[in-house]
Amino acid sequence: MLVPGTASQSLTTILADMTGRSLTVPEYERFADGEQKVAVPGFDESQATIVAATPTDETFIELLQLQDAVREAGASLVTTVIPYLGYARQDEAFSRGEPVSARAVARAVSNATDRVILVTPHEASVAEFFAADTTIVDASERLSIPLPNDLVDPVFLAPDANATSLATETRDAYGRGVVDYFEKTRDYDTGAVTIEPTDTPVDGRDVVLVDDIIATGSTMAEAISALHNRGCKRAFAACVHPLLVKYARSRLAAAGATEVIGTDTIERSESMISAAPVIADVL
Ligand code: R5P
């Protein structure tokens, strides 16, 4: 039986349709002191598959409660699908005294699950933080689907070297184009991003920027501006996780993004394509 978190309701519905599994509807309430509680009164099977992105602290607590609730309701086998894992980018202590937040989160999630499935985490090494058996799937191939068929001499560009494999997956799924990457540096005090242009000519060409996540939009906006300065035709901003915090969407528009494409690992209006098929493959 599939159990949705509040941040993954559309994705879980698609998974239910694709797999033929039943879906339970949790009940949610908040106490006067602000504490939240979710319950699964309709859960009546021995196997639970919880699908819950954790883009906020509230959704993380909700996930822990769902895990506990299905065990209380009799689940003997629990799979936890985390389409978007919050805190994944805090995967090391960047200065003395800092926590490795991704590890702390992973330990908590591991307590009440037999298996974890992650979608395109920031670094694959985050899987090592989970004590439970952990499978990683990548949804970047799905980003090719909303792209127009008439891309002109396309360049699939990663904003930094780490995202090159995602750009390659998207290009391969699209079927044509070259892959390259920018050199990115971020000032961690101000959050400002600097992009060093690639040698690949972009004049008159369509460019698809591919990254794992758009958060503040600094990376993509800077890259799009650099591309327009160099004469690109259209600039598409594609990511698996459209977190899009604060004014990110407006920044991308102001920079000249032709379209912003994301998956439903985070449910936003930019979630044009579902990650469900790559998750269903490993359920
Ligand atoms: C960083 O390495 C990631 O792949 C993303 O490029 C980054 O997290 C995006 O963040 P923002 O949208 O705030 O620039």
PDB file of C-alpha atoms and ligand atoms in Angstrom:
ATOM      1  CA  MET A   1       0.000   0.000   0.000  1.00  0.00           C
ATOM      2  CA  LEU A   2       1.295   3.438  -0.967  1.00  0.00           C
ATOM      3  CA  VAL A   3       1.352   6.134   1.688  1.00  0.00           C
ATOM      4  CA  PRO A   4       1.808   9.733   0.495  1.00  0.00           C
ATOM      5  CA  GLY A   5       3.478  12.559   2.360  1.00  0.00           C
ATOM      6  CA  THR A   6       1.851  15.952   1.934  1.00  0.00           C
ATOM      7  CA  ALA A   7       4.632  17.128  -0.418  1.00  0.00           C
ATOM      8  CA  SER A   8       4.365  14.097  -2.726  1.00  0.00           C
ATOM      9  CA  GLN A   9       0.654  13.598  -3.353  1.00  0.00           C
ATOM     10  CA  SER A  10       0.636  13.943  -7.146  1.00  0.00           C
ATOM     11  CA  LEU A  11       3.703  11.740  -7.525  1.00  0.00           C
ATOM     12  CA  THR A  12       2.198   9.042  -5.280  1.00  0.00           C
ATOM     13  CA  THR A  13      -1.043   9.118  -7.253  1.00  0.00           C
ATOM     14  CA  ILE A  14       0.872   8.558 -10.500  1.00  0.00           C
ATOM     15  CA  LEU A  15       2.816   5.715  -8.848  1.00  0.00           C
ATOM     16  CA  ALA A  16      -0.456   4.119  -7.739  1.00  0.00           C
ATOM     17  CA  ASP A  17      -1.792   4.284 -11.306  1.00  0.00           C
ATOM     18  CA  MET A  18       1.451   2.903 -12.765  1.00  0.00           C
ATOM     19  CA  THR A  19       1.927   0.034 -10.318  1.00  0.00           C
ATOM     20  CA  GLY A  20      -1.687  -0.865  -9.543  1.00  0.00           C
ATOM     21  CA  ARG A  21      -0.970  -0.548  -5.835  1.00  0.00           C
ATOM     22  CA  SER A  22      -3.599   0.743  -3.462  1.00  0.00           C
ATOM     23  CA  LEU A  23      -3.280   4.161  -1.891  1.00  0.00           C
ATOM     24  CA  THR A  24      -4.179   5.194   1.627  1.00  0.00           C
ATOM     25  CA  VAL A  25      -5.105   8.732   2.633  1.00  0.00           C
ATOM     26  CA  PRO A  26      -3.382   9.823   5.850  1.00  0.00           C
ATOM     27  CA  GLU A  27      -5.096  12.146   8.319  1.00  0.00           C
ATOM     28  CA  TYR A  28      -3.312  15.275   9.418  1.00  0.00           C
ATOM     29  CA  GLU A  29      -3.818  17.513  12.414  1.00  0.00           C
ATOM     30  CA  ARG A  30      -1.924  20.158  14.281  1.00  0.00           C
ATOM     31  CA  PHE A  31      -2.134  20.657  18.028  1.00  0.00           C
ATOM     32  CA  ALA A  32      -2.502  24.011  19.743  1.00  0.00           C
ATOM     33  CA  ASP A  33       1.202  24.070  20.594  1.00  0.00           C
ATOM     34  CA  GLY A  34       2.053  23.742  16.900  1.00  0.00           C
ATOM     35  CA  GLU A  35       3.059  20.085  16.946  1.00  0.00           C
ATOM     36  CA  GLN A  36       1.739  18.090  14.007  1.00  0.00           C
ATOM     37  CA  LYS A  37       0.425  14.541  13.820  1.00  0.00           C
ATOM     38  CA  VAL A  38      -0.298  12.290  10.872  1.00  0.00           C
ATOM     39  CA  ALA A  39      -2.194   9.036  11.139  1.00  0.00           C
ATOM     40  CA  VAL A  40      -2.986   6.200   8.729  1.00  0.00           C
ATOM     41  CA  PRO A  41      -6.312   4.785   9.961  1.00  0.00           C
ATOM     42  CA  GLY A  42      -6.984   3.217   6.561  1.00  0.00           C
ATOM     43  CA  PHE A  43      -3.700   1.328   6.353  1.00  0.00           C
ATOM     44  CA  ASP A  44      -4.443  -2.409   6.359  1.00  0.00           C
ATOM     45  CA  GLU A  45      -1.627  -4.226   4.545  1.00  0.00           C
ATOM     46  CA  SER A  46       1.666  -5.792   5.611  1.00  0.00           C
ATOM     47  CA  GLN A  47       3.819  -3.812   3.164  1.00  0.00           C
ATOM     48  CA  ALA A  48       4.026  -0.035   3.203  1.00  0.00           C
ATOM     49  CA  THR A  49       5.669   2.192   0.611  1.00  0.00           C
ATOM     50  CA  ILE A  50       5.868   5.719   1.948  1.00  0.00           C
ATOM     51  CA  VAL A  51       6.500   8.375  -0.694  1.00  0.00           C
ATOM     52  CA  ALA A  52       7.451  11.626   0.980  1.00  0.00           C
ATOM     53  CA  ALA A  53       9.712  14.414  -0.205  1.00  0.00           C
ATOM     54  CA  THR A  54      11.255  16.417   2.625  1.00  0.00           C
ATOM     55  CA  PRO A  55      11.734  19.975   1.338  1.00  0.00           C
ATOM     56  CA  THR A  56      10.823  21.431   4.766  1.00  0.00           C
ATOM     57  CA  ASP A  57      11.377  20.543   8.411  1.00  0.00           C
ATOM     58  CA  GLU A  58       7.643  19.869   8.776  1.00  0.00           C
ATOM     59  CA  THR A  59       7.652  17.326   5.978  1.00  0.00           C
ATOM     60  CA  PHE A  60      10.625  15.618   7.561  1.00  0.00           C
ATOM     61  CA  ILE A  61       8.805  15.195  10.903  1.00  0.00           C
ATOM     62  CA  GLU A  62       5.767  14.030   8.960  1.00  0.00           C
ATOM     63  CA  LEU A  63       7.857  11.334   7.257  1.00  0.00           C
ATOM     64  CA  LEU A  64       9.118  10.026  10.609  1.00  0.00           C
ATOM     65  CA  GLN A  65       5.551   9.941  11.903  1.00  0.00           C
ATOM     66  CA  LEU A  66       4.308   8.096   8.806  1.00  0.00           C
ATOM     67  CA  GLN A  67       7.030   5.474   9.247  1.00  0.00           C
ATOM     68  CA  ASP A  68       6.043   4.956  12.866  1.00  0.00           C
ATOM     69  CA  ALA A  69       2.333   4.991  12.076  1.00  0.00           C
ATOM     70  CA  VAL A  70       2.498   2.228   9.459  1.00  0.00           C
ATOM     71  CA  ARG A  71       4.537   0.050  11.837  1.00  0.00           C
ATOM     72  CA  GLU A  72       1.896   0.646  14.527  1.00  0.00           C
ATOM     73  CA  ALA A  73      -0.768  -0.290  11.955  1.00  0.00           C
ATOM     74  CA  GLY A  74       0.924  -3.632  11.289  1.00  0.00           C
ATOM     75  CA  ALA A  75       3.385  -3.084   8.443  1.00  0.00           C
ATOM     76  CA  SER A  76       6.161  -5.655   8.566  1.00  0.00           C
ATOM     77  CA  LEU A  77       8.013  -4.336   5.506  1.00  0.00           C
ATOM     78  CA  VAL A  78       8.468  -0.596   5.037  1.00  0.00           C
ATOM     79  CA  THR A  79       9.986   1.072   1.986  1.00  0.00           C
ATOM     80  CA  THR A  80      10.654   4.803   2.207  1.00  0.00           C
ATOM     81  CA  VAL A  81      10.822   6.684  -1.085  1.00  0.00           C
ATOM     82  CA  ILE A  82      12.302  10.160  -0.610  1.00  0.00           C
ATOM     83  CA  PRO A  83      11.857  11.904  -3.978  1.00  0.00           C
ATOM     84  CA  TYR A  84      13.679  14.984  -2.716  1.00  0.00           C
ATOM     85  CA  LEU A  85      15.905  14.672   0.348  1.00  0.00           C
ATOM     86  CA  GLY A  86      16.192  17.945   2.219  1.00  0.00           C
ATOM     87  CA  TYR A  87      19.544  18.632   3.907  1.00  0.00           C
ATOM     88  CA  ALA A  88      21.345  16.476   1.305  1.00  0.00           C
ATOM     89  CA  ARG A  89      23.613  19.387   0.398  1.00  0.00           C
ATOM     90  CA  GLN A  90      24.904  19.552   3.993  1.00  0.00           C
ATOM     91  CA  ASP A  91      26.877  16.372   3.399  1.00  0.00           C
ATOM     92  CA  GLU A  92      30.029  17.392   5.263  1.00  0.00           C
ATOM     93  CA  ALA A  93      31.013  19.666   8.122  1.00  0.00           C
ATOM     94  CA  PHE A  94      32.195  22.686   6.165  1.00  0.00           C
ATOM     95  CA  SER A  95      33.754  24.319   9.231  1.00  0.00           C
ATOM     96  CA  ARG A  96      34.593  23.303  12.771  1.00  0.00           C
ATOM     97  CA  GLY A  97      31.572  22.587  14.971  1.00  0.00           C
ATOM     98  CA  GLU A  98      29.086  22.086  12.122  1.00  0.00           C
ATOM     99  CA  PRO A  99      26.921  18.964  11.859  1.00  0.00           C
ATOM    100  CA  VAL A 100      26.812  16.646   8.870  1.00  0.00           C
ATOM    101  CA  SER A 101      23.090  17.282   8.601  1.00  0.00           C
ATOM    102  CA  ALA A 102      22.530  14.806   5.760  1.00  0.00           C
ATOM    103  CA  ARG A 103      23.929  12.055   7.982  1.00  0.00           C
ATOM    104  CA  ALA A 104      21.769  13.091  10.954  1.00  0.00           C
ATOM    105  CA  VAL A 105      18.661  13.048   8.766  1.00  0.00           C
ATOM    106  CA  ALA A 106      19.597   9.702   7.213  1.00  0.00           C
ATOM    107  CA  ARG A 107      20.097   8.096  10.608  1.00  0.00           C
ATOM    108  CA  ALA A 108      16.669   9.202  11.763  1.00  0.00           C
ATOM    109  CA  VAL A 109      14.992   7.924   8.578  1.00  0.00           C
ATOM    110  CA  SER A 110      16.822   4.591   8.814  1.00  0.00           C
ATOM    111  CA  ASN A 111      15.350   3.716  12.207  1.00  0.00           C
ATOM    112  CA  ALA A 112      11.932   2.631  10.972  1.00  0.00           C
ATOM    113  CA  THR A 113      12.420   1.454   7.420  1.00  0.00           C
ATOM    114  CA  ASP A 114      13.706  -1.639   5.682  1.00  0.00           C
ATOM    115  CA  ARG A 115      14.608   0.123   2.488  1.00  0.00           C
ATOM    116  CA  VAL A 116      15.185   3.645   1.191  1.00  0.00           C
ATOM    117  CA  ILE A 117      14.872   4.919  -2.394  1.00  0.00           C
ATOM    118  CA  LEU A 118      16.403   8.303  -3.244  1.00  0.00           C
ATOM    119  CA  VAL A 119      15.920  10.247  -6.476  1.00  0.00           C
ATOM    120  CA  THR A 120      18.974  12.082  -7.867  1.00  0.00           C
ATOM    121  CA  PRO A 121      20.525  13.119  -4.560  1.00  0.00           C
ATOM    122  CA  HIS A 122      23.021  15.981  -4.672  1.00  0.00           C
ATOM    123  CA  GLU A 123      25.860  13.473  -4.150  1.00  0.00           C
ATOM    124  CA  ALA A 124      25.437   9.703  -4.493  1.00  0.00           C
ATOM    125  CA  SER A 125      27.657   9.254  -1.426  1.00  0.00           C
ATOM    126  CA  VAL A 126      24.742  10.411   0.760  1.00  0.00           C
ATOM    127  CA  ALA A 127      23.391   6.842   0.422  1.00  0.00           C
ATOM    128  CA  GLU A 128      26.204   5.690   2.718  1.00  0.00           C
ATOM    129  CA  PHE A 129      24.655   7.670   5.583  1.00  0.00           C
ATOM    130  CA  PHE A 130      21.592   5.391   5.647  1.00  0.00           C
ATOM    131  CA  ALA A 131      21.736   2.239   7.739  1.00  0.00           C
ATOM    132  CA  ALA A 132      18.884   0.722   5.703  1.00  0.00           C
ATOM    133  CA  ASP A 133      19.380  -0.754   2.227  1.00  0.00           C
ATOM    134  CA  THR A 134      19.415   2.294  -0.057  1.00  0.00           C
ATOM    135  CA  THR A 135      18.783   2.526  -3.799  1.00  0.00           C
ATOM    136  CA  ILE A 136      19.467   5.622  -5.889  1.00  0.00           C
ATOM    137  CA  VAL A 137      17.567   6.338  -9.091  1.00  0.00           C
ATOM    138  CA  ASP A 138      18.205   9.236 -11.450  1.00  0.00           C
ATOM    139  CA  ALA A 139      15.357  11.164 -13.057  1.00  0.00           C
ATOM    140  CA  SER A 140      17.465  13.426 -15.301  1.00  0.00           C
ATOM    141  CA  GLU A 141      16.554  11.430 -18.427  1.00  0.00           C
ATOM    142  CA  ARG A 142      12.948  12.568 -17.877  1.00  0.00           C
ATOM    143  CA  LEU A 143      13.960  16.212 -18.377  1.00  0.00           C
ATOM    144  CA  SER A 144      14.219  15.695 -22.138  1.00  0.00           C
ATOM    145  CA  ILE A 145      10.491  15.001 -22.496  1.00  0.00           C
ATOM    146  CA  PRO A 146       9.100  18.579 -22.316  1.00  0.00           C
ATOM    147  CA  LEU A 147      11.836  19.948 -24.597  1.00  0.00           C
ATOM    148  CA  PRO A 148      10.671  21.042 -28.068  1.00  0.00           C
ATOM    149  CA  ASN A 149      11.614  18.730 -30.933  1.00  0.00           C
ATOM    150  CA  ASP A 150      13.113  21.588 -32.930  1.00  0.00           C
ATOM    151  CA  LEU A 151      16.086  22.534 -30.711  1.00  0.00           C
ATOM    152  CA  VAL A 152      18.687  24.263 -32.883  1.00  0.00           C
ATOM    153  CA  ASP A 153      22.108  22.599 -32.735  1.00  0.00           C
ATOM    154  CA  PRO A 154      21.553  22.020 -29.009  1.00  0.00           C
ATOM    155  CA  VAL A 155      24.130  22.254 -26.259  1.00  0.00           C
ATOM    156  CA  PHE A 156      23.338  20.437 -23.016  1.00  0.00           C
ATOM    157  CA  LEU A 157      25.238  22.345 -20.404  1.00  0.00           C
ATOM    158  CA  ALA A 158      25.899  21.556 -16.754  1.00  0.00           C
ATOM    159  CA  PRO A 159      26.440  24.633 -14.563  1.00  0.00           C
ATOM    160  CA  ASP A 160      29.349  22.812 -12.908  1.00  0.00           C
ATOM    161  CA  ALA A 161      31.401  19.690 -13.557  1.00  0.00           C
ATOM    162  CA  ASN A 162      29.406  17.634 -11.007  1.00  0.00           C
ATOM    163  CA  ALA A 163      26.224  17.914 -13.040  1.00  0.00           C
ATOM    164  CA  THR A 164      27.812  16.739 -16.303  1.00  0.00           C
ATOM    165  CA  SER A 165      26.435  13.211 -15.945  1.00  0.00           C
ATOM    166  CA  LEU A 166      22.912  14.636 -15.589  1.00  0.00           C
ATOM    167  CA  ALA A 167      23.348  16.761 -18.718  1.00  0.00           C
ATOM    168  CA  THR A 168      24.619  13.675 -20.546  1.00  0.00           C
ATOM    169  CA  GLU A 169      21.590  11.623 -19.449  1.00  0.00           C
ATOM    170  CA  THR A 170      19.244  14.360 -20.646  1.00  0.00           C
ATOM    171  CA  ARG A 171      21.080  14.706 -23.967  1.00  0.00           C
ATOM    172  CA  ASP A 172      21.075  10.936 -24.509  1.00  0.00           C
ATOM    173  CA  ALA A 173      17.335  10.797 -23.864  1.00  0.00           C
ATOM    174  CA  TYR A 174      16.761  13.753 -26.223  1.00  0.00           C
ATOM    175  CA  GLY A 175      18.816  12.017 -28.882  1.00  0.00           C
ATOM    176  CA  ARG A 176      21.138  14.702 -30.220  1.00  0.00           C
ATOM    177  CA  GLY A 177      23.341  17.592 -29.088  1.00  0.00           C
ATOM    178  CA  VAL A 178      26.684  18.131 -27.400  1.00  0.00           C
ATOM    179  CA  VAL A 179      27.439  18.150 -23.672  1.00  0.00           C
ATOM    180  CA  ASP A 180      29.658  20.629 -21.877  1.00  0.00           C
ATOM    181  CA  TYR A 181      29.930  22.282 -18.462  1.00  0.00           C
ATOM    182  CA  PHE A 182      30.651  25.638 -16.886  1.00  0.00           C
ATOM    183  CA  GLU A 183      33.173  26.233 -14.128  1.00  0.00           C
ATOM    184  CA  LYS A 184      31.195  27.566 -11.179  1.00  0.00           C
ATOM    185  CA  THR A 185      32.438  29.172  -7.984  1.00  0.00           C
ATOM    186  CA  ARG A 186      30.205  30.259  -5.131  1.00  0.00           C
ATOM    187  CA  ASP A 187      31.068  32.757  -2.428  1.00  0.00           C
ATOM    188  CA  TYR A 188      29.655  30.976   0.616  1.00  0.00           C
ATOM    189  CA  ASP A 189      29.442  34.216   2.623  1.00  0.00           C
ATOM    190  CA  THR A 190      27.263  36.074   0.128  1.00  0.00           C
ATOM    191  CA  GLY A 191      25.816  33.146  -1.877  1.00  0.00           C
ATOM    192  CA  ALA A 192      26.939  34.910  -5.071  1.00  0.00           C
ATOM    193  CA  VAL A 193      27.748  32.608  -7.980  1.00  0.00           C
ATOM    194  CA  THR A 194      30.401  33.236 -10.635  1.00  0.00           C
ATOM    195  CA  ILE A 195      30.335  31.300 -13.901  1.00  0.00           C
ATOM    196  CA  GLU A 196      33.338  30.797 -16.177  1.00  0.00           C
ATOM    197  CA  PRO A 197      32.116  30.312 -19.757  1.00  0.00           C
ATOM    198  CA  THR A 198      32.729  27.101 -21.634  1.00  0.00           C
ATOM    199  CA  ASP A 199      34.716  26.995 -24.881  1.00  0.00           C
ATOM    200  CA  THR A 200      31.766  25.494 -26.756  1.00  0.00           C
ATOM    201  CA  PRO A 201      30.306  28.160 -29.073  1.00  0.00           C
ATOM    202  CA  VAL A 202      26.660  28.933 -28.284  1.00  0.00           C
ATOM    203  CA  ASP A 203      25.988  31.753 -30.760  1.00  0.00           C
ATOM    204  CA  GLY A 204      22.642  31.064 -32.473  1.00  0.00           C
ATOM    205  CA  ARG A 205      22.213  27.721 -30.692  1.00  0.00           C
ATOM    206  CA  ASP A 206      19.660  26.453 -28.189  1.00  0.00           C
ATOM    207  CA  VAL A 207      21.092  25.629 -24.778  1.00  0.00           C
ATOM    208  CA  VAL A 208      19.581  23.306 -22.175  1.00  0.00           C
ATOM    209  CA  LEU A 209      21.064  23.875 -18.740  1.00  0.00           C
ATOM    210  CA  VAL A 210      20.749  20.749 -16.586  1.00  0.00           C
ATOM    211  CA  ASP A 211      21.289  20.603 -12.824  1.00  0.00           C
ATOM    212  CA  ASP A 212      20.122  18.451  -9.944  1.00  0.00           C
ATOM    213  CA  ILE A 213      18.358  21.325  -8.185  1.00  0.00           C
ATOM    214  CA  ILE A 214      17.355  24.940  -8.609  1.00  0.00           C
ATOM    215  CA  ALA A 215      17.211  26.476  -5.138  1.00  0.00           C
ATOM    216  CA  THR A 216      17.775  30.255  -5.047  1.00  0.00           C
ATOM    217  CA  GLY A 217      18.232  30.265  -8.816  1.00  0.00           C
ATOM    218  CA  SER A 218      21.628  31.998  -8.524  1.00  0.00           C
ATOM    219  CA  THR A 219      23.442  29.295 -10.454  1.00  0.00           C
ATOM    220  CA  MET A 220      20.961  29.071 -13.309  1.00  0.00           C
ATOM    221  CA  ALA A 221      20.366  32.833 -13.563  1.00  0.00           C
ATOM    222  CA  GLU A 222      24.085  33.508 -13.759  1.00  0.00           C
ATOM    223  CA  ALA A 223      24.543  30.802 -16.378  1.00  0.00           C
ATOM    224  CA  ILE A 224      21.593  32.021 -18.468  1.00  0.00           C
ATOM    225  CA  SER A 225      22.900  35.608 -18.431  1.00  0.00           C
ATOM    226  CA  ALA A 226      26.333  34.399 -19.542  1.00  0.00           C
ATOM    227  CA  LEU A 227      24.748  32.411 -22.368  1.00  0.00           C
ATOM    228  CA  HIS A 228      22.664  35.346 -23.617  1.00  0.00           C
ATOM    229  CA  ASN A 229      25.759  37.571 -23.509  1.00  0.00           C
ATOM    230  CA  ARG A 230      27.349  35.063 -25.830  1.00  0.00           C
ATOM    231  CA  GLY A 231      24.444  35.053 -28.258  1.00  0.00           C
ATOM    232  CA  CYS A 232      22.559  31.837 -27.501  1.00  0.00           C
ATOM    233  CA  LYS A 233      19.151  31.469 -29.150  1.00  0.00           C
ATOM    234  CA  ARG A 234      17.035  29.997 -26.353  1.00  0.00           C
ATOM    235  CA  ALA A 235      18.057  28.974 -22.820  1.00  0.00           C
ATOM    236  CA  PHE A 236      16.073  26.229 -21.068  1.00  0.00           C
ATOM    237  CA  ALA A 237      16.624  25.715 -17.331  1.00  0.00           C
ATOM    238  CA  ALA A 238      16.046  22.053 -16.448  1.00  0.00           C
ATOM    239  CA  CYS A 239      16.446  20.406 -13.056  1.00  0.00           C
ATOM    240  CA  VAL A 240      15.243  17.286 -11.291  1.00  0.00           C
ATOM    241  CA  HIS A 241      14.313  19.165  -8.083  1.00  0.00           C
ATOM    242  CA  PRO A 242      12.567  22.528  -8.683  1.00  0.00           C
ATOM    243  CA  LEU A 243      12.900  23.807  -5.126  1.00  0.00           C
ATOM    244  CA  LEU A 244      12.678  27.410  -6.379  1.00  0.00           C
ATOM    245  CA  VAL A 245      12.911  29.257  -3.059  1.00  0.00           C
ATOM    246  CA  LYS A 246      11.987  32.910  -2.591  1.00  0.00           C
ATOM    247  CA  TYR A 247      12.359  34.850  -5.869  1.00  0.00           C
ATOM    248  CA  ALA A 248      14.147  32.115  -7.800  1.00  0.00           C
ATOM    249  CA  ARG A 249      11.473  31.841 -10.498  1.00  0.00           C
ATOM    250  CA  SER A 250      11.501  35.606 -11.090  1.00  0.00           C
ATOM    251  CA  ARG A 251      15.295  35.647 -11.228  1.00  0.00           C
ATOM    252  CA  LEU A 252      15.231  33.015 -13.942  1.00  0.00           C
ATOM    253  CA  ALA A 253      12.637  34.961 -15.911  1.00  0.00           C
ATOM    254  CA  ALA A 254      14.620  38.185 -15.556  1.00  0.00           C
ATOM    255  CA  ALA A 255      17.770  36.403 -16.740  1.00  0.00           C
ATOM    256  CA  GLY A 256      15.935  35.315 -19.886  1.00  0.00           C
ATOM    257  CA  ALA A 257      15.027  31.659 -19.280  1.00  0.00           C
ATOM    258  CA  THR A 258      12.873  30.407 -22.139  1.00  0.00           C
ATOM    259  CA  GLU A 259      11.317  27.752 -19.907  1.00  0.00           C
ATOM    260  CA  VAL A 260      11.916  26.225 -16.484  1.00  0.00           C
ATOM    261  CA  ILE A 261      11.530  22.455 -16.462  1.00  0.00           C
ATOM    262  CA  GLY A 262      11.412  20.320 -13.320  1.00  0.00           C
ATOM    263  CA  THR A 263      10.117  16.949 -12.169  1.00  0.00           C
ATOM    264  CA  ASP A 264       7.553  16.218  -9.463  1.00  0.00           C
ATOM    265  CA  THR A 265      10.133  15.189  -6.864  1.00  0.00           C
ATOM    266  CA  ILE A 266       9.126  18.622  -5.589  1.00  0.00           C
ATOM    267  CA  GLU A 267       5.592  19.563  -6.615  1.00  0.00           C
ATOM    268  CA  ARG A 268       5.626  23.011  -8.191  1.00  0.00           C
ATOM    269  CA  SER A 269       3.969  24.524 -11.241  1.00  0.00           C
ATOM    270  CA  GLU A 270       7.320  23.917 -13.006  1.00  0.00           C
ATOM    271  CA  SER A 271       7.060  20.142 -12.345  1.00  0.00           C
ATOM    272  CA  MET A 272       6.252  19.421 -15.959  1.00  0.00           C
ATOM    273  CA  ILE A 273       7.266  15.786 -15.930  1.00  0.00           C
ATOM    274  CA  SER A 274       6.942  12.951 -13.424  1.00  0.00           C
ATOM    275  CA  ALA A 275       9.790  10.998 -11.879  1.00  0.00           C
ATOM    276  CA  ALA A 276       7.349   8.128 -11.241  1.00  0.00           C
ATOM    277  CA  PRO A 277       8.614   5.780 -14.007  1.00  0.00           C
ATOM    278  CA  VAL A 278      12.175   5.653 -12.662  1.00  0.00           C
ATOM    279  CA  ILE A 279      10.856   5.054  -9.130  1.00  0.00           C
ATOM    280  CA  ALA A 280       8.377   2.400 -10.257  1.00  0.00           C
ATOM    281  CA  ASP A 281      11.228   0.515 -11.932  1.00  0.00           C
ATOM    282  CA  VAL A 282      12.828  -0.250  -8.561  1.00  0.00           C
ATOM    283  CA  LEU A 283       9.761  -0.690  -6.334  1.00  0.00           C
TER     284      LEU A 283
HETATM  285  C1  R5P B   1      25.252  22.701  -6.443  1.00  0.00           C
HETATM  286  O1  R5P B   1      26.300  22.089  -6.588  1.00  0.00           O
HETATM  287  C2  R5P B   1      23.978  22.204  -7.015  1.00  0.00           C
HETATM  288  O2  R5P B   1      24.187  21.258  -8.015  1.00  0.00           O
HETATM  289  C3  R5P B   1      23.153  23.338  -7.562  1.00  0.00           C
HETATM  290  O3  R5P B   1      23.846  23.936  -8.646  1.00  0.00           O
HETATM  291  C4  R5P B   1      22.867  24.384  -6.543  1.00  0.00           C
HETATM  292  O4  R5P B   1      22.550  23.808  -5.329  1.00  0.00           O
HETATM  293  C5  R5P B   1      21.772  25.300  -7.003  1.00  0.00           C
HETATM  294  O5  R5P B   1      21.540  26.250  -6.002  1.00  0.00           O
HETATM  295  P1  R5P B   1      21.064  27.720  -6.361  1.00  0.00           P
HETATM  296  O6  R5P B   1      19.838  27.601  -7.197  1.00  0.00           O
HETATM  297  O7  R5P B   1      20.800  28.341  -5.025  1.00  0.00           O
HETATM  298  O8  R5P B   1      22.184  28.396  -7.069  1.00  0.00           O
END
